[in-house]
Short mmCIF file of N, CA and C in Angstrom, two decimals:
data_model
loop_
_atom_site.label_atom_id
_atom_site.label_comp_id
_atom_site.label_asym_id
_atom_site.label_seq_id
_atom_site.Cartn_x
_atom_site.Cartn_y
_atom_site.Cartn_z
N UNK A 24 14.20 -13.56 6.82
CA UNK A 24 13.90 -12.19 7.18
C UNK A 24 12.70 -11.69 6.36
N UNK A 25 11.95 -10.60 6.96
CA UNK A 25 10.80 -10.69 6.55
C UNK A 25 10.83 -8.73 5.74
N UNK A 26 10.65 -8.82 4.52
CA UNK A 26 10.89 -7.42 3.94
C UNK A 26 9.36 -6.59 4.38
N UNK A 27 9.85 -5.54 4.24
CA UNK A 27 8.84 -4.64 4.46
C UNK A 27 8.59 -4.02 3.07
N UNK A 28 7.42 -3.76 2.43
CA UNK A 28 7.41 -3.53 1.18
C UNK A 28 6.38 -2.14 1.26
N UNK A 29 6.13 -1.37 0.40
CA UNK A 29 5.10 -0.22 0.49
C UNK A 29 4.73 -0.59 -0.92
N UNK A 30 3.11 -0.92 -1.54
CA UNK A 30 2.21 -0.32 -2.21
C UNK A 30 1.58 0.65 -2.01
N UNK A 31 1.68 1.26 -3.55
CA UNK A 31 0.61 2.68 -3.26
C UNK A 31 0.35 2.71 -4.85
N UNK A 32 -0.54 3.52 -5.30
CA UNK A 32 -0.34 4.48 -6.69
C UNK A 32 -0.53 5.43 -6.32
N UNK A 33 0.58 6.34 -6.85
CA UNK A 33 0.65 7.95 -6.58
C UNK A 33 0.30 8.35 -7.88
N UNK A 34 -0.19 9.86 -8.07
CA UNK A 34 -0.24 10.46 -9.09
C UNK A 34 0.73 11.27 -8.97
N UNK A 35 1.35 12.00 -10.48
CA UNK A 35 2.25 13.07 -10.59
C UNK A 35 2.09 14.36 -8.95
N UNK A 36 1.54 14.40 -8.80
CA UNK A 36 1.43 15.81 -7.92
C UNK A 36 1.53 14.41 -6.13
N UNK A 37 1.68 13.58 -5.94
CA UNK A 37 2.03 12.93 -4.78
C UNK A 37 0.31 12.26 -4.36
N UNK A 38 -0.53 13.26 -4.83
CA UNK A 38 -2.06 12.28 -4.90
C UNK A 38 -2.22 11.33 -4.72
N UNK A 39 -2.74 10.16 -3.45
CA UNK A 39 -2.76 8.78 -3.47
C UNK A 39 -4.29 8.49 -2.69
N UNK A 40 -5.18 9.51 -2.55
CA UNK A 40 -7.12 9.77 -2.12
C UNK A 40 -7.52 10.63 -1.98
N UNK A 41 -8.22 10.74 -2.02
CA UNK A 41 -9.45 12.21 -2.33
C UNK A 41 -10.50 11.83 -0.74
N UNK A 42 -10.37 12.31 -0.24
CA UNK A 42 -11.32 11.93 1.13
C UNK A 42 -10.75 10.68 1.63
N UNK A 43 -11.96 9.33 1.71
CA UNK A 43 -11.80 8.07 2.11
C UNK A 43 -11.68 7.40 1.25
N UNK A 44 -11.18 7.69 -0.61
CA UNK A 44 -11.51 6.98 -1.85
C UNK A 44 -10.49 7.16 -2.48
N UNK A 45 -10.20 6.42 -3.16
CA UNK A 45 -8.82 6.66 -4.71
C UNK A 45 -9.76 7.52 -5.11
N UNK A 46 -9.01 8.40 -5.90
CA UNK A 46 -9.36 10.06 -7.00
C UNK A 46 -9.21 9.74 -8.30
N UNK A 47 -10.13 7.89 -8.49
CA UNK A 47 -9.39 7.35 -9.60
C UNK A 47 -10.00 6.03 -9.95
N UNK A 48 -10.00 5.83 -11.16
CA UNK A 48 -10.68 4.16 -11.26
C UNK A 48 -9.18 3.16 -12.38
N UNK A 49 -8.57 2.38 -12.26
CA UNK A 49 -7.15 1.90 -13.03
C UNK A 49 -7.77 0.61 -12.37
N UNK A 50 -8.15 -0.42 -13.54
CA UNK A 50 -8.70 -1.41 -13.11
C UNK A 50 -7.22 -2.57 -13.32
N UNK A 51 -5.92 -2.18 -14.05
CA UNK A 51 -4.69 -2.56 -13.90
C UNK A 51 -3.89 -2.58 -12.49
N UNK A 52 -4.54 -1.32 -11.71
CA UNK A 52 -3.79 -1.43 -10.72
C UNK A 52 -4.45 -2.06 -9.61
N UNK A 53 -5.84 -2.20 -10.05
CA UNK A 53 -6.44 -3.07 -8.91
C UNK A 53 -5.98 -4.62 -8.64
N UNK A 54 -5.88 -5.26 -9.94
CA UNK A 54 -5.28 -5.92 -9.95
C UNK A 54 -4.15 -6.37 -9.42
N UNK A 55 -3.07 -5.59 -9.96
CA UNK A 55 -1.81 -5.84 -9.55
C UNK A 55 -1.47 -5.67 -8.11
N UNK A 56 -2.49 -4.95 -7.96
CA UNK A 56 -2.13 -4.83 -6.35
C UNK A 56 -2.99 -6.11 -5.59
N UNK A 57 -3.84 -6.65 -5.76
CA UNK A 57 -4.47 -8.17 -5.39
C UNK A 57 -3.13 -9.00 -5.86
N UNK A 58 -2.62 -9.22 -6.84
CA UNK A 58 -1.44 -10.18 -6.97
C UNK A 58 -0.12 -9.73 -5.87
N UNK A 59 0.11 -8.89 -5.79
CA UNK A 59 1.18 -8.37 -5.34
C UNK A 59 1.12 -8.51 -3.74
N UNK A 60 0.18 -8.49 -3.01
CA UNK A 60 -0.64 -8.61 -2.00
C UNK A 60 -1.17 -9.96 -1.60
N UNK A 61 -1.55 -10.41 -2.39
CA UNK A 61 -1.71 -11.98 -1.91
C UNK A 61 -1.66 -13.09 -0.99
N UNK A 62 -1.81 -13.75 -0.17
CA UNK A 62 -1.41 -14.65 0.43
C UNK A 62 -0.31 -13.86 1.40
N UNK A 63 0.02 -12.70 1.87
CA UNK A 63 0.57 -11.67 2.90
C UNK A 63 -0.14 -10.86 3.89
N UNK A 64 0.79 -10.64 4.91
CA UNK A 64 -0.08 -9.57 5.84
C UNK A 64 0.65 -8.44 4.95
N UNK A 65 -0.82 -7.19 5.49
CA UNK A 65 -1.01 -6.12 4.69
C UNK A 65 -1.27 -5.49 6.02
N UNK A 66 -0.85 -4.45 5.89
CA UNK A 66 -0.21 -2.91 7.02
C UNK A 66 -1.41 -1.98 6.67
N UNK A 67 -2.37 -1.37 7.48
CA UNK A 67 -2.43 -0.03 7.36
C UNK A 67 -3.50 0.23 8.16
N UNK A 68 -4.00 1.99 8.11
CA UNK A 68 -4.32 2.31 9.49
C UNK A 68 -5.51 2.32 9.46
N UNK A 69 -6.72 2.40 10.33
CA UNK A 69 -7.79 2.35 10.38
C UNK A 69 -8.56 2.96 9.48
N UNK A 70 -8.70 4.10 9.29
CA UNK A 70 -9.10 4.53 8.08
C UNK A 70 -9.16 4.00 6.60
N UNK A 71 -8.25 3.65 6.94
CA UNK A 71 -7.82 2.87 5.03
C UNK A 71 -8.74 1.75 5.03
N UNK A 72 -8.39 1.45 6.56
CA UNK A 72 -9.53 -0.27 6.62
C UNK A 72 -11.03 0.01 6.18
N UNK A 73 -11.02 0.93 7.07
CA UNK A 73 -13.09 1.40 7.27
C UNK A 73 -13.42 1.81 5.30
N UNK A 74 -11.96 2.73 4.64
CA UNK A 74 -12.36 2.58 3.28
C UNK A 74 -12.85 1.55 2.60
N UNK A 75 -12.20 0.54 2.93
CA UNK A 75 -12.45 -0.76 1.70
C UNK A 75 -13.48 -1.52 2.65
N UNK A 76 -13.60 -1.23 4.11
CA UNK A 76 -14.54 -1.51 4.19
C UNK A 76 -14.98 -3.18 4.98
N UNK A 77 -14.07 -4.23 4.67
CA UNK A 77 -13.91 -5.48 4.94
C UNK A 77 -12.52 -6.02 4.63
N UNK A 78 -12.53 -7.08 5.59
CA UNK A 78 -10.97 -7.65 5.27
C UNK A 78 -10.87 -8.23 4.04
N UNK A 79 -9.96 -8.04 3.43
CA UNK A 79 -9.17 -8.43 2.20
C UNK A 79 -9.12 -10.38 1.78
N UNK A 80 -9.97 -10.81 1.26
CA UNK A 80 -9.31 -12.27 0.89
C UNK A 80 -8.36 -12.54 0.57
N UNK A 81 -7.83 -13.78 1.11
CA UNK A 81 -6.52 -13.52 0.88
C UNK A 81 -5.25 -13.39 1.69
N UNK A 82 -5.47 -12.81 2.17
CA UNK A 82 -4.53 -12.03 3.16
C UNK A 82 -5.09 -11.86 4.33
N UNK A 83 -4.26 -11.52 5.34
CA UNK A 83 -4.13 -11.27 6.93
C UNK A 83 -3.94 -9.47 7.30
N UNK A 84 -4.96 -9.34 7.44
CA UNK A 84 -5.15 -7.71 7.73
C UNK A 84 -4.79 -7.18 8.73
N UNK A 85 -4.04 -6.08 8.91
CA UNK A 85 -3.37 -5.92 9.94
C UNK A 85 -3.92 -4.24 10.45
N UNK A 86 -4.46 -4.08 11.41
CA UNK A 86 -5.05 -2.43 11.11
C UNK A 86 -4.47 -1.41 13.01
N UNK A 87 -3.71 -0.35 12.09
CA UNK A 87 -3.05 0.35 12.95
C UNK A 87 -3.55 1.11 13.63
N UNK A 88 -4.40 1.32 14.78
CA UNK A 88 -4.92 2.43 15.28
C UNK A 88 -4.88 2.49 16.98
N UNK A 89 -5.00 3.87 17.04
CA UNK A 89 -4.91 4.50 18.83
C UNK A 89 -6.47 4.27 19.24
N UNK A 90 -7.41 4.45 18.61
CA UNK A 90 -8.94 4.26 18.89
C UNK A 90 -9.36 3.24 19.39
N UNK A 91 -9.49 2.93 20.67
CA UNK A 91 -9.63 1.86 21.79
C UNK A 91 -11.20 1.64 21.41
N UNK A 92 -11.89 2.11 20.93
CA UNK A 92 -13.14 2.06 20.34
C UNK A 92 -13.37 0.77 18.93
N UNK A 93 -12.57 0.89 18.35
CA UNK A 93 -12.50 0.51 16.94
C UNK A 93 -12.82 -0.73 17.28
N UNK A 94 -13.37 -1.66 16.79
CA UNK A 94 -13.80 -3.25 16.57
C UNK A 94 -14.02 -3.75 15.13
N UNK A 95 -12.75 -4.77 14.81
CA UNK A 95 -12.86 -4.55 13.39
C UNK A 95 -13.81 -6.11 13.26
N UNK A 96 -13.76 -6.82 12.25
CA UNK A 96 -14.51 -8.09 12.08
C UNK A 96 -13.28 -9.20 12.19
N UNK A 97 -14.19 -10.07 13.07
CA UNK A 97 -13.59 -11.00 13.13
C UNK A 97 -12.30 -11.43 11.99
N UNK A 98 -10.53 -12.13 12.42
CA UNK A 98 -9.81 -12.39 11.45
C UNK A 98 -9.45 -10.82 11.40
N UNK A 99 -9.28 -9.52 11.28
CA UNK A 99 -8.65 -8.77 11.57
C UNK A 99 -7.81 -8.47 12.77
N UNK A 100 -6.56 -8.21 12.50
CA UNK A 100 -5.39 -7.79 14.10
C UNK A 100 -5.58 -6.12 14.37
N UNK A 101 -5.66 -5.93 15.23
CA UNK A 101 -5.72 -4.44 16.14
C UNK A 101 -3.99 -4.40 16.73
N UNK A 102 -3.72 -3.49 16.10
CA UNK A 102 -2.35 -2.58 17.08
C UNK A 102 -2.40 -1.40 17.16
N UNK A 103 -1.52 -0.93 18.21
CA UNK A 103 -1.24 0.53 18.44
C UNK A 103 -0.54 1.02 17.84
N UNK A 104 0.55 0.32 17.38
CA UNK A 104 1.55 1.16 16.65
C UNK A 104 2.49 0.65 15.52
N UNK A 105 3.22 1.18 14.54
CA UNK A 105 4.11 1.07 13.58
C UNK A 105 4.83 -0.36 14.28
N UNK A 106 5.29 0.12 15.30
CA UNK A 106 6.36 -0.93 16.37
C UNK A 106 5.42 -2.50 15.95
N UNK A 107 4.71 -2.58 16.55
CA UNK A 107 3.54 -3.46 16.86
C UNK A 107 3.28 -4.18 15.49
N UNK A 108 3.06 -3.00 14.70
CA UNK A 108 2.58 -3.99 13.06
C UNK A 108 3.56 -4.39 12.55
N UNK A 109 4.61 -4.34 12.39
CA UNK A 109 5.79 -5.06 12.12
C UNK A 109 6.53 -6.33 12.92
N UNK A 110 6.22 -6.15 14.47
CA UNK A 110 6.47 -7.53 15.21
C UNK A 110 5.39 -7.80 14.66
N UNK A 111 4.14 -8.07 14.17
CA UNK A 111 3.05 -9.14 14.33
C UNK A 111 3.11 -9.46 13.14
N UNK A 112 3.42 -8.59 12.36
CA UNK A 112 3.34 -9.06 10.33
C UNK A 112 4.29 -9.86 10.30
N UNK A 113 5.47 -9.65 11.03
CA UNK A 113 6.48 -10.68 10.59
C UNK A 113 6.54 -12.03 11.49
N UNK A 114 5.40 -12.14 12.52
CA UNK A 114 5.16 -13.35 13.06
C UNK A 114 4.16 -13.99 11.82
N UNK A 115 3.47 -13.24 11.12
CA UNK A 115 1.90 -13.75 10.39
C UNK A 115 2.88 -14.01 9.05
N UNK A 116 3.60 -13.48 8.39
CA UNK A 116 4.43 -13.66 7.28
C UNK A 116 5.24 -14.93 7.49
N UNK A 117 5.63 -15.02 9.05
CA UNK A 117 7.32 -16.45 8.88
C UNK A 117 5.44 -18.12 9.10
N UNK A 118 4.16 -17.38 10.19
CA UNK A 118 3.22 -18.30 9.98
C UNK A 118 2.61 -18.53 8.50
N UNK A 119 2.76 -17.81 8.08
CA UNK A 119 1.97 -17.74 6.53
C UNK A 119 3.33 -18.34 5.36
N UNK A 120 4.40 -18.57 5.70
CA UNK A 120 5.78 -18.73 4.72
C UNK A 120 6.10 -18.22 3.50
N UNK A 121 5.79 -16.89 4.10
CA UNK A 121 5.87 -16.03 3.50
C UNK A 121 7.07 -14.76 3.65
N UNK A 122 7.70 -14.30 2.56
CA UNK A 122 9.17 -12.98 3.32
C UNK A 122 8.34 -12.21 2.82
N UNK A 123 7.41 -11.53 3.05
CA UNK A 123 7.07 -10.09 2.71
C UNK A 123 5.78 -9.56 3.59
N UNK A 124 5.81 -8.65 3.85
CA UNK A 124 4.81 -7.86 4.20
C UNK A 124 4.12 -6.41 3.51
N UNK A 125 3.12 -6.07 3.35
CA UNK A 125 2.90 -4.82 2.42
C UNK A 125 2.20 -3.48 3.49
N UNK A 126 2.59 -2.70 3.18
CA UNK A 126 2.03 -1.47 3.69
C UNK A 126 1.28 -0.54 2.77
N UNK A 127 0.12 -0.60 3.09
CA UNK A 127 -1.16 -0.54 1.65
C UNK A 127 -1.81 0.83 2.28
N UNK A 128 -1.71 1.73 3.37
CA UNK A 128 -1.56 3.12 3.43
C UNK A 128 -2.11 2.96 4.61
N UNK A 129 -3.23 4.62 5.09
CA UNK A 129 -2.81 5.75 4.35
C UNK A 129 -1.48 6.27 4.79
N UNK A 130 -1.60 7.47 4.53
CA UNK A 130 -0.40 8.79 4.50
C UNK A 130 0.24 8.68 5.25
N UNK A 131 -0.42 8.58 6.58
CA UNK A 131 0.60 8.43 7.83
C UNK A 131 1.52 7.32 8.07
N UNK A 132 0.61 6.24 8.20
CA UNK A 132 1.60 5.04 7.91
C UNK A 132 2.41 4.91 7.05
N UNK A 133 2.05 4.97 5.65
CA UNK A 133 3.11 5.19 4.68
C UNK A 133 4.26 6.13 5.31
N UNK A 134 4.11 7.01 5.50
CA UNK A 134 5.32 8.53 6.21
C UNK A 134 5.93 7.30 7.60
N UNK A 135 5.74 6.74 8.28
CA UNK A 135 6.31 6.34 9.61
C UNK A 135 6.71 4.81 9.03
N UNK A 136 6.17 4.19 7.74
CA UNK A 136 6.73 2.84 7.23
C UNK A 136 8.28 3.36 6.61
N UNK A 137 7.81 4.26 5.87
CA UNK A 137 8.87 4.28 4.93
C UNK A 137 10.60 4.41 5.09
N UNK A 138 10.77 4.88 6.31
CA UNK A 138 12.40 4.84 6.46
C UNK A 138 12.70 2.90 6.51
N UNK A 139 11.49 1.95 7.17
CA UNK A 139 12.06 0.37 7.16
C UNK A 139 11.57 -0.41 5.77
N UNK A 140 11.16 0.62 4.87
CA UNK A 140 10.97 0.08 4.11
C UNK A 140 11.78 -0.77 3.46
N UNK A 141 12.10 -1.87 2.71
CA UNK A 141 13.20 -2.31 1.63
C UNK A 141 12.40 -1.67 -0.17
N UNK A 142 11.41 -2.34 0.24
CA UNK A 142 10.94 -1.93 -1.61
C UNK A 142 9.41 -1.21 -1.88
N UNK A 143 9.83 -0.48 -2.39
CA UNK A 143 8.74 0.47 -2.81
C UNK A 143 7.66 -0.17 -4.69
N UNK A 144 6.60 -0.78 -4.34
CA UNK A 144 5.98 -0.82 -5.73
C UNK A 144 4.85 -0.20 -5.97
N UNK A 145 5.17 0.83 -6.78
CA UNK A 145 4.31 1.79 -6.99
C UNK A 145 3.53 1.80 -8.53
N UNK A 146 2.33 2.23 -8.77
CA UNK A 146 1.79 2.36 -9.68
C UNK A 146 1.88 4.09 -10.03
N UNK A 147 2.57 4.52 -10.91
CA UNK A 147 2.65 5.91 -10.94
C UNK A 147 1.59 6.05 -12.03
N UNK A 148 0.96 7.35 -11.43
CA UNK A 148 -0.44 7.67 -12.06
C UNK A 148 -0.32 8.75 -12.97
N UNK A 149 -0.13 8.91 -14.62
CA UNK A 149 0.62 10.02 -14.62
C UNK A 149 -0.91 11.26 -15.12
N UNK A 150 -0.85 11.43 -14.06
CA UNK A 150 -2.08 12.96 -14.38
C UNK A 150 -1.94 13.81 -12.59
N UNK A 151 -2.76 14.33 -12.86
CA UNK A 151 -3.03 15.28 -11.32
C UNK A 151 -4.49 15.76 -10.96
N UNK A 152 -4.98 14.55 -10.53
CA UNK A 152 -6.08 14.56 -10.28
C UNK A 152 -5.96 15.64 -8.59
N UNK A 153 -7.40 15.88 -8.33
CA UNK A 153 -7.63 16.65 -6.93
C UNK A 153 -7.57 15.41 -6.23
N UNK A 154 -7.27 15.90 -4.81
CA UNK A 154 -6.94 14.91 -3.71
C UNK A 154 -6.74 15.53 -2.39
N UNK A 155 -6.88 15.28 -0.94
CA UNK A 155 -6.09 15.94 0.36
C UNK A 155 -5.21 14.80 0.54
N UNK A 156 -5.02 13.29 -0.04
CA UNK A 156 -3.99 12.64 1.29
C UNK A 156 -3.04 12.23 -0.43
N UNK A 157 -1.80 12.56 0.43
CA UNK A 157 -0.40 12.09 -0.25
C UNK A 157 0.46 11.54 0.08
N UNK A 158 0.90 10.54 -0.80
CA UNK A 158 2.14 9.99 -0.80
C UNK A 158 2.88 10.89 0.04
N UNK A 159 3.96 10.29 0.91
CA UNK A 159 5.00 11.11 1.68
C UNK A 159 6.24 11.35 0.28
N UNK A 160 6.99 12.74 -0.06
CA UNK A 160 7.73 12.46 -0.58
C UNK A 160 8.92 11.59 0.03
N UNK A 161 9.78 11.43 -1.03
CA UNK A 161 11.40 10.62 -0.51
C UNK A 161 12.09 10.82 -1.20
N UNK A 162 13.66 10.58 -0.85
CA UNK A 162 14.31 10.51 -1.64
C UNK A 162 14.98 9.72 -2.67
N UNK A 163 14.46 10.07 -3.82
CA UNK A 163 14.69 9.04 -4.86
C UNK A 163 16.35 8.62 -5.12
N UNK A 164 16.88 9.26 -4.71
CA UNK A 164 18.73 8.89 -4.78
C UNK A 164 18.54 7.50 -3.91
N UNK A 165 17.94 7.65 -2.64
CA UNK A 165 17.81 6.52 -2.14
C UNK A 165 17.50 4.99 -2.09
N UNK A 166 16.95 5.28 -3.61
CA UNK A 166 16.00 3.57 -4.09
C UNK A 166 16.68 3.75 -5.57
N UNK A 167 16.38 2.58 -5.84
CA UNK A 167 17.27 2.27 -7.43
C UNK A 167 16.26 1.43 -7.91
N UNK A 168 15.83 1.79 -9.39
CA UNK A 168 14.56 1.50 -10.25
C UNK A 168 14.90 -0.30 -10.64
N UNK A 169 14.10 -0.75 -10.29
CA UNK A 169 14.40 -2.26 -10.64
C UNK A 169 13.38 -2.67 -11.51
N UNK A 170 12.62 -2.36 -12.36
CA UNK A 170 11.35 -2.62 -13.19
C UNK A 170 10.42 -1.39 -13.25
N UNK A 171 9.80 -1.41 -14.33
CA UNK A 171 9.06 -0.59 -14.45
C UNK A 171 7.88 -0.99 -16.24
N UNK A 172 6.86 -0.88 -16.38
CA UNK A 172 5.85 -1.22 -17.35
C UNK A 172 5.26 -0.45 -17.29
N UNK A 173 5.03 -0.02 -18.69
CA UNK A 173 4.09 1.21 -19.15
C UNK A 173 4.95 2.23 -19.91
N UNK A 174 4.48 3.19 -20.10
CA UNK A 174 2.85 3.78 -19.44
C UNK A 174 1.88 2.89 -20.29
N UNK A 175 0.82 2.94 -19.43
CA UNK A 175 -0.36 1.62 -20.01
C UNK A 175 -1.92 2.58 -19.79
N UNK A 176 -2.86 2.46 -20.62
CA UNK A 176 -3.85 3.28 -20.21
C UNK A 176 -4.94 2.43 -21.33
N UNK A 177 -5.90 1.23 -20.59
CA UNK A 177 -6.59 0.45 -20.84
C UNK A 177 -8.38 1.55 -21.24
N UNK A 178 -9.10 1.18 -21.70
CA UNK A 178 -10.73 1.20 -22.18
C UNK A 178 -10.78 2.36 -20.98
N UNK A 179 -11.32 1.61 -19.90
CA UNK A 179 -11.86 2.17 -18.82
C UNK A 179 -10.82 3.02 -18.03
N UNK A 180 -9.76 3.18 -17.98
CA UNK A 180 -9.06 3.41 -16.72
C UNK A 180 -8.93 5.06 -16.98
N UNK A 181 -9.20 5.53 -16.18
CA UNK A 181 -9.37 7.05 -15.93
C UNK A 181 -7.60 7.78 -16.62
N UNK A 182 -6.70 7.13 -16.30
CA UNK A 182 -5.43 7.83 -16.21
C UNK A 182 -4.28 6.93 -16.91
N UNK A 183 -3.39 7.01 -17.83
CA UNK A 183 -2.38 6.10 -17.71
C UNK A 183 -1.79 5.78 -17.21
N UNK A 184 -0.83 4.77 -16.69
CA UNK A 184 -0.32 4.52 -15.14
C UNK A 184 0.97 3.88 -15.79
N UNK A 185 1.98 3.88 -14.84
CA UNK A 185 3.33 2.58 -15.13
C UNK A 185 3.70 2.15 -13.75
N UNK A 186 3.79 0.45 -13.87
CA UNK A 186 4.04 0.33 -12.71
C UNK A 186 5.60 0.43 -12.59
N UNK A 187 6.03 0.30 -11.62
CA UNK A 187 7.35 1.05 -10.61
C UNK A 187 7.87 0.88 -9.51
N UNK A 188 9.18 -0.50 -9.91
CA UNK A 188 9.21 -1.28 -8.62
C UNK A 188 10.90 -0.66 -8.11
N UNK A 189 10.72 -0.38 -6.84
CA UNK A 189 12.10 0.37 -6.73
C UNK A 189 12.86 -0.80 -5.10
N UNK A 190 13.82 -0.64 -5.40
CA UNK A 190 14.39 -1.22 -3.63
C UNK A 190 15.15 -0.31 -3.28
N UNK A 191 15.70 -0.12 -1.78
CA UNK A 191 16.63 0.69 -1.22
C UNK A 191 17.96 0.16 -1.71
N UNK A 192 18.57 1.20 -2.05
CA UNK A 192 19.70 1.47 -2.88
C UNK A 192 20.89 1.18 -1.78
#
């Protein structure tokens, strides 16, 4: 069976971009999120794609959108919907032998992933930077803390962060 997982880093106030950009530089969480991500299909919606801009090495990009327009680069999958990215991630995950899939944003998807989610790994950002797109809240009764490191706040990194791995309870 193939889990459905959500990455994000949120900041204290639910903050997870400022326009089309992180509101943020955590060269820890860049990282961890390339490891964590790895060798998986990765979930999210057009926008998020056009952010970073190119498909992800690594991984099997999966990009959610209604825009019959959109043409992504070659080695990227086009769907319409939540429905859709989950039958195809978990065909590209059991092809790849792999149990996981990640849902790497934005807002919306995150908000329409999150009830199939199983595990939530989050990088919590602890400041409150400005931002328009957020994390969907949830309910935390619902997930039970299974790890967590930090708070950590390296040379460069704008914010201290801890990462924050939760599963459905």
């Amino acid at each position: 069976m193939t889990v459905l997982t959500l990455v994000a880093a949120v900041a204290e106030n639910g903050v997870i971009g400022r326009g089309d950009a992180l509101p943020w530089h955590i060269s820890g969480d860049l990282k961890r999120f390339r490891a964590i991500t790895w060798g998986k299909p990765i979930l999210m919606g057009r926008r998020t794609f056009e952010s970073i801009g190119k498909p992800l090495p690594g991984r099997t990009s999966l990009v959610i959108t209604r825009d019959t327009g959109f043409r992504p680069p070659e080695g990227v999958l086009v769907v319409s919907s939540l429905g859709a990215a989950l039958e195809r991630g978990t065909q590209e995950a059991e092809r790849l032998g792999v149990d996981e899939m990640a849902v790497i944003g934005g807002a919306q998807v995150y908000a329409q992933a999150l009830p199939h989610a199983a595990r939530l790994r989050l990088t919590e950002v602890h400041g409150q930077p400005e931002g328009d797109v957020r994390f969907p809240a949830f309910a935390r009764e619902a997930w039970r803390e299974v790890g967590r490191e930090g708070p950590i706040k390296g040379e460069k990194d704008e914010f201290a962060f801890s990462f924050v791995d939760y599963e459905r309870a």
